[in-house]
Short mmCIF file of C-alpha atoms in Angstrom, two decimals:
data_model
loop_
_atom_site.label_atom_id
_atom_site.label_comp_id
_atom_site.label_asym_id
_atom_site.label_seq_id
_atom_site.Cartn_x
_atom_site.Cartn_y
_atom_site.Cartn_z
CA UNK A 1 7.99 31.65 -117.94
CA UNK A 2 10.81 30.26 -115.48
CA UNK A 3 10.02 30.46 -111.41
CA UNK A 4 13.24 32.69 -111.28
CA UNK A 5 11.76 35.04 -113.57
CA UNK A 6 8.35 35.52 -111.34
CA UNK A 7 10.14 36.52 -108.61
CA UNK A 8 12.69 38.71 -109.97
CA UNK A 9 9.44 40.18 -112.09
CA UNK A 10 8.61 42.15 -108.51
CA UNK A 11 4.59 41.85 -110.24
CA UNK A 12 2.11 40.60 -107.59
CA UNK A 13 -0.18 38.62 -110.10
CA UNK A 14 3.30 36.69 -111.16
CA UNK A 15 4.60 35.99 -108.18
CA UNK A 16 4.04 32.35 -106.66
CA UNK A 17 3.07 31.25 -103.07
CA UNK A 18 4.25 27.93 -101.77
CA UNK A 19 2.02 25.48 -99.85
CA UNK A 20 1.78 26.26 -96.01
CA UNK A 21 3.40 29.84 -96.70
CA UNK A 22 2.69 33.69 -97.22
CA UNK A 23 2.96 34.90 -100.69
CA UNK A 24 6.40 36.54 -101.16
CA UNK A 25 5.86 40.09 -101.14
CA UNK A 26 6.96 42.25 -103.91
CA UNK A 27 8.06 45.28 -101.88
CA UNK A 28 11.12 46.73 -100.44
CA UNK A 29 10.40 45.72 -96.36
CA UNK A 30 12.37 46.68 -93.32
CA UNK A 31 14.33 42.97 -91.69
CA UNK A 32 12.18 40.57 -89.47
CA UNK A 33 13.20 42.15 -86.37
CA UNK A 34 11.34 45.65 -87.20
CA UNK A 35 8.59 46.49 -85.16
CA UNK A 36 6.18 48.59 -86.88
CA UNK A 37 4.27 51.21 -85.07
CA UNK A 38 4.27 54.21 -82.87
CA UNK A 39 6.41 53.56 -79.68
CA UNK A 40 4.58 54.92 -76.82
CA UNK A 41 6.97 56.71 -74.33
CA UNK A 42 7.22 54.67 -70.70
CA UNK A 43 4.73 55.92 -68.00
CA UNK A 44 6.39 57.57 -65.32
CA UNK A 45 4.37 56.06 -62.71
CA UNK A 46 3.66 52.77 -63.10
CA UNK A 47 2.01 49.77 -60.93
CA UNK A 48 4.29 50.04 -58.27
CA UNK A 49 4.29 53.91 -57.66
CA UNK A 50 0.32 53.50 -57.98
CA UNK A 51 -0.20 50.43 -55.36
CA UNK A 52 3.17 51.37 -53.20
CA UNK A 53 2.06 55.25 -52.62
CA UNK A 54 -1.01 56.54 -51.52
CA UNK A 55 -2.49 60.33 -52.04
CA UNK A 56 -4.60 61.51 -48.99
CA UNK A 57 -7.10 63.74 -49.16
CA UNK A 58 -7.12 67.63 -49.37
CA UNK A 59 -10.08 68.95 -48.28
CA UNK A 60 -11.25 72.34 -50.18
CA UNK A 61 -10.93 75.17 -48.49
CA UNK A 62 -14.18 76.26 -46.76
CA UNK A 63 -15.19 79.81 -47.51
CA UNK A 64 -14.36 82.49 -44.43
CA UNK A 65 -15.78 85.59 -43.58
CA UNK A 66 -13.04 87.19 -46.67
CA UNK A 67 -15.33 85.90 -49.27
CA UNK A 68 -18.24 87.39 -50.70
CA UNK A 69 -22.26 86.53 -49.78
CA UNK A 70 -23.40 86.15 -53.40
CA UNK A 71 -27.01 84.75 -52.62
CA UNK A 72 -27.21 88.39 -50.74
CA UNK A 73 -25.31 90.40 -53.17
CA UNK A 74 -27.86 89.26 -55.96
CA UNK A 75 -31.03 89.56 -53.73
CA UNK A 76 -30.07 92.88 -52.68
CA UNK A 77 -29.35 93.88 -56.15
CA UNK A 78 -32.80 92.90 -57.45
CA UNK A 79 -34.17 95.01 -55.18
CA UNK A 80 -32.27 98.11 -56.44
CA UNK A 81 -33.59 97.59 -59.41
CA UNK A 82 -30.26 95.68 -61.54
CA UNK A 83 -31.85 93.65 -64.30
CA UNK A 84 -28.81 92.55 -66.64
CA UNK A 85 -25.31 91.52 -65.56
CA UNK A 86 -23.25 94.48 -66.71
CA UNK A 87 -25.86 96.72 -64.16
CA UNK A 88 -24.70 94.14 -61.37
CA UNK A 89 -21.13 94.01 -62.46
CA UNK A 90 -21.28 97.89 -61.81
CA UNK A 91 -23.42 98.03 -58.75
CA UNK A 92 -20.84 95.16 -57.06
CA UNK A 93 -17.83 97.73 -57.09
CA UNK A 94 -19.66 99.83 -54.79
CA UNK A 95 -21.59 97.43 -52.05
CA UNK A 96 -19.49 94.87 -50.72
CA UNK A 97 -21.43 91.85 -48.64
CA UNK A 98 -18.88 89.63 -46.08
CA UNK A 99 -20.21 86.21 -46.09
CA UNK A 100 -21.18 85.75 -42.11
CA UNK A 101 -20.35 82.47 -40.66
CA UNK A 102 -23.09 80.01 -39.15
CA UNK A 103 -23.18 78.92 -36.00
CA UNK A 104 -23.27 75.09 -35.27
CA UNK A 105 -26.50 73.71 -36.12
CA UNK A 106 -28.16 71.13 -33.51
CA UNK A 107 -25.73 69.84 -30.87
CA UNK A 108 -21.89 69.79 -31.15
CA UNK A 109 -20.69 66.84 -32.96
CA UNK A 110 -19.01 64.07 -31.26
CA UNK A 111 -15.35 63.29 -30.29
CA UNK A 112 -14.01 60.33 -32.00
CA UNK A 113 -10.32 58.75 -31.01
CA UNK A 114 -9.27 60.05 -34.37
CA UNK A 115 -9.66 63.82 -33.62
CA UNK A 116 -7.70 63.36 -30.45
CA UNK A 117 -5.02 60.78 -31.65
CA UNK A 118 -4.86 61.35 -35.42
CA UNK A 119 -2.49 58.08 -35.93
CA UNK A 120 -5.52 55.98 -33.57
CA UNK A 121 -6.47 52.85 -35.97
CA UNK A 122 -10.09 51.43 -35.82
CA UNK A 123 -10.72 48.00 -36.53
CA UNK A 124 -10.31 44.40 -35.04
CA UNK A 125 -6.43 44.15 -34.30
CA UNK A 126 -4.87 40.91 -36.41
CA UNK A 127 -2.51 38.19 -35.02
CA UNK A 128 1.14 38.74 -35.45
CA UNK A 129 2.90 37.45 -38.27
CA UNK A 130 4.87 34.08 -38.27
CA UNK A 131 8.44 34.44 -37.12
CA UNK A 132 9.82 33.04 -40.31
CA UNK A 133 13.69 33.37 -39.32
CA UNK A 134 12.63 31.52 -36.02
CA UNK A 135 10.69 28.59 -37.53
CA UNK A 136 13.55 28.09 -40.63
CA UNK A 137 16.34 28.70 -38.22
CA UNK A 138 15.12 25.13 -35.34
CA UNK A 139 15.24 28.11 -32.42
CA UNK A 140 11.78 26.57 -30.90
CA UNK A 141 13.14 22.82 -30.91
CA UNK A 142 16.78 23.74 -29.62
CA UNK A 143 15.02 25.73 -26.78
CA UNK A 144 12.49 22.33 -26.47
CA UNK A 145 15.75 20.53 -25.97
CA UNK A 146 16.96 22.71 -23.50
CA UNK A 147 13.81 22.32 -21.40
CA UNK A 148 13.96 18.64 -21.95
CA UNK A 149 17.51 18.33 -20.58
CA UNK A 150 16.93 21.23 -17.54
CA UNK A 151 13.88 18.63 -16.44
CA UNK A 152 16.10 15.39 -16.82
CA UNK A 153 19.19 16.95 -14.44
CA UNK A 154 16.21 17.95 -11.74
CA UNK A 155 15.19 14.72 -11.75
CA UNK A 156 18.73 13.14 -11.23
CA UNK A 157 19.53 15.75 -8.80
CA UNK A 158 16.42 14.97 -7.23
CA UNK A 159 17.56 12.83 -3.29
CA UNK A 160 14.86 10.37 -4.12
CA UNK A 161 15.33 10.03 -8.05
CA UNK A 162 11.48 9.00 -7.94
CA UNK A 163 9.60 10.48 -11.15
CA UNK A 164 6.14 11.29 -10.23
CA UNK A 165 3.45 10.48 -12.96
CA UNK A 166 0.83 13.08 -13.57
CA UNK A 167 -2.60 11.28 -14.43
CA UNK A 168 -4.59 12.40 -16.70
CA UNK A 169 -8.59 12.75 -16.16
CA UNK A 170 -9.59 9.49 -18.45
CA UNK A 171 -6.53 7.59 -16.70
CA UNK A 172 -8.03 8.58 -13.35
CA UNK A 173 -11.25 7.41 -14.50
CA UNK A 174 -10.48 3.99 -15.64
CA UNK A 175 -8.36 3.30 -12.78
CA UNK A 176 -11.91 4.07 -10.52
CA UNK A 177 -13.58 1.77 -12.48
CA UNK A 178 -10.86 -1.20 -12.22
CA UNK A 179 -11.50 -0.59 -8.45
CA UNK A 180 -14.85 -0.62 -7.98
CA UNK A 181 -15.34 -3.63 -10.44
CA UNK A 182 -12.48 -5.42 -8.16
CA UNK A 183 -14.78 -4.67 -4.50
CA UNK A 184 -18.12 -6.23 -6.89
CA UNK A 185 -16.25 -8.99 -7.69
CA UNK A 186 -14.57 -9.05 -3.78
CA UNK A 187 -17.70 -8.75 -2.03
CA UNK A 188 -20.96 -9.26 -4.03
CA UNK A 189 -24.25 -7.42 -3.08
CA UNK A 190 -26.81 -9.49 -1.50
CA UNK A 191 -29.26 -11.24 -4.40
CA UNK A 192 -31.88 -9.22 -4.91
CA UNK A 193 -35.49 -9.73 -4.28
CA UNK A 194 -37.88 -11.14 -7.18
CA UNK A 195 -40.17 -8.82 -7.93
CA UNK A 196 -43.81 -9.82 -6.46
CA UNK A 197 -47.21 -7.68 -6.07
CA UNK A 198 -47.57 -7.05 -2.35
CA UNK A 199 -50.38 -9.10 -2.16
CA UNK A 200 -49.30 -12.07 -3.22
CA UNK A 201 -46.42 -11.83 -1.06
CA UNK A 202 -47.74 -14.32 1.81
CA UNK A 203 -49.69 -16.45 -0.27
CA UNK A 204 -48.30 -20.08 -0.69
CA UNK A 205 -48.57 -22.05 -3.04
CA UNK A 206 -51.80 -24.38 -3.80
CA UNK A 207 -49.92 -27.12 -5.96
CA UNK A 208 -46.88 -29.00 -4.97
CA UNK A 209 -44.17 -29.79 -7.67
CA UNK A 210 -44.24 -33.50 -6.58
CA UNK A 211 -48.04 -33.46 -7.34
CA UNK A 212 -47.48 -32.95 -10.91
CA UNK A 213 -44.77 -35.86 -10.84
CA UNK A 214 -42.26 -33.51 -11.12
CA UNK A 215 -38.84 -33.06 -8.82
CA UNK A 216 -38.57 -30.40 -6.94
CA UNK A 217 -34.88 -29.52 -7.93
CA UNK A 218 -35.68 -30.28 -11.50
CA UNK A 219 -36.32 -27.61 -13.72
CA UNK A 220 -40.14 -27.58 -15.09
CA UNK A 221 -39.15 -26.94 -18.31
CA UNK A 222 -37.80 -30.52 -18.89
CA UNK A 223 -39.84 -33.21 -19.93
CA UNK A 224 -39.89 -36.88 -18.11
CA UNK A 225 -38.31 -39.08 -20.14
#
């Protein structure tokens, strides 16, 4: 039996695969491009009417003196003796019970700035947003420039033509410092006292330095060679 003939044959058990590949099927298929399924019909509102539009609130209606007190109606008709619904079905056409509004409970509620101004926003205000056009467009360095240049023509203008340097706190600081280092160096404090317990200030000394063989302006830390 020829390869040709197996695949003409249109029998499944006949028909050969190739290596890597789906067995050829052996029915009559729509193209490759088909789609099979149900096609779903497009959602009228999609993620952009969802996020971009948003539904406030209706409150429900609160019931007014026009509607019926039920709790009553049924407590007065189990007094008069109405035990099944079509009894209280009948005895409702002829007594009619307005629902009486309540007065405020406890003290009247508070004022908030929404009541008053209903477009008032609550929360922490946030910065303003970057001026985009401004930053992409140089307008802060051209009006830098122009600052630049209106400080230069003072200063030319200026009769002396002197610039005067503004110091800075640390500047100021280290020029102090130069200073008073310069007057230490100028005119050097007196030398300062030894230190000595108060009783052993007038006390002389017992043992001369030429008694121990010693120099008096040599140091007694060197030996006598």
């Amino acid at each position: 039996m020829s390869e040709e003939y197996r695949l003409r044959s249109r029998n499944a058990m006949l028909v050969k695969d190739d290596v890597g590949k789906a067995k050829p099927t052996v029915y009559d298929l729509p193209p490759e491009g088909h789609a099979f399924g149900r096609c779903d019909p497009p959602d009228q509102e999609g993620a952009r009417e969802v996020t971009m539009h948003w539904a406030a609130h209706v409150p429900r209606r609160k019931p007014g003196p026009e509607c019926q007190d039920f709790r009553k109606l049924n407590r007065l008709a189990a007094q008069s003796g109405v035990t099944n619904a079509s009894q209280l079905a009948d005895w409702r056409t002829t007594n009619d019970v307005k629902l009486v509004s309540k007065g405020p409970a406890g003290s009247m509620p508070k004022v908030i700035p929404s009541d008053v101004i209903p477009s008032f926003a609550y929360g922490k205000k946030s910065r303003p947003s970057t001026p985009i056009a401004s930053v992409m467009g140089n307008h802060y360095g051209l009006e830098q420039e122009e600052l630049l240049n209106f400080q230069y023509k003072k200063l030319s203008d200026s009769p002396s033509g002197k610039r005067v340097v503004k110091m800075t706190a640390a500047s100021t600081r280290q020029i102090e410092h130069a200073r008073s280092a310069r007057q230490l160096i100028d005119n050097p404090p007196p030398p300062k006292e030894h230190f000595k317990m108060a009783k052993f200030k007038n006390v002389p000394g017992k043992i001369a330095a030429e008694q121990l063989g010693r120099s008096p302006m040599r140091s007694a830390s060197l030996p006598n060679l």
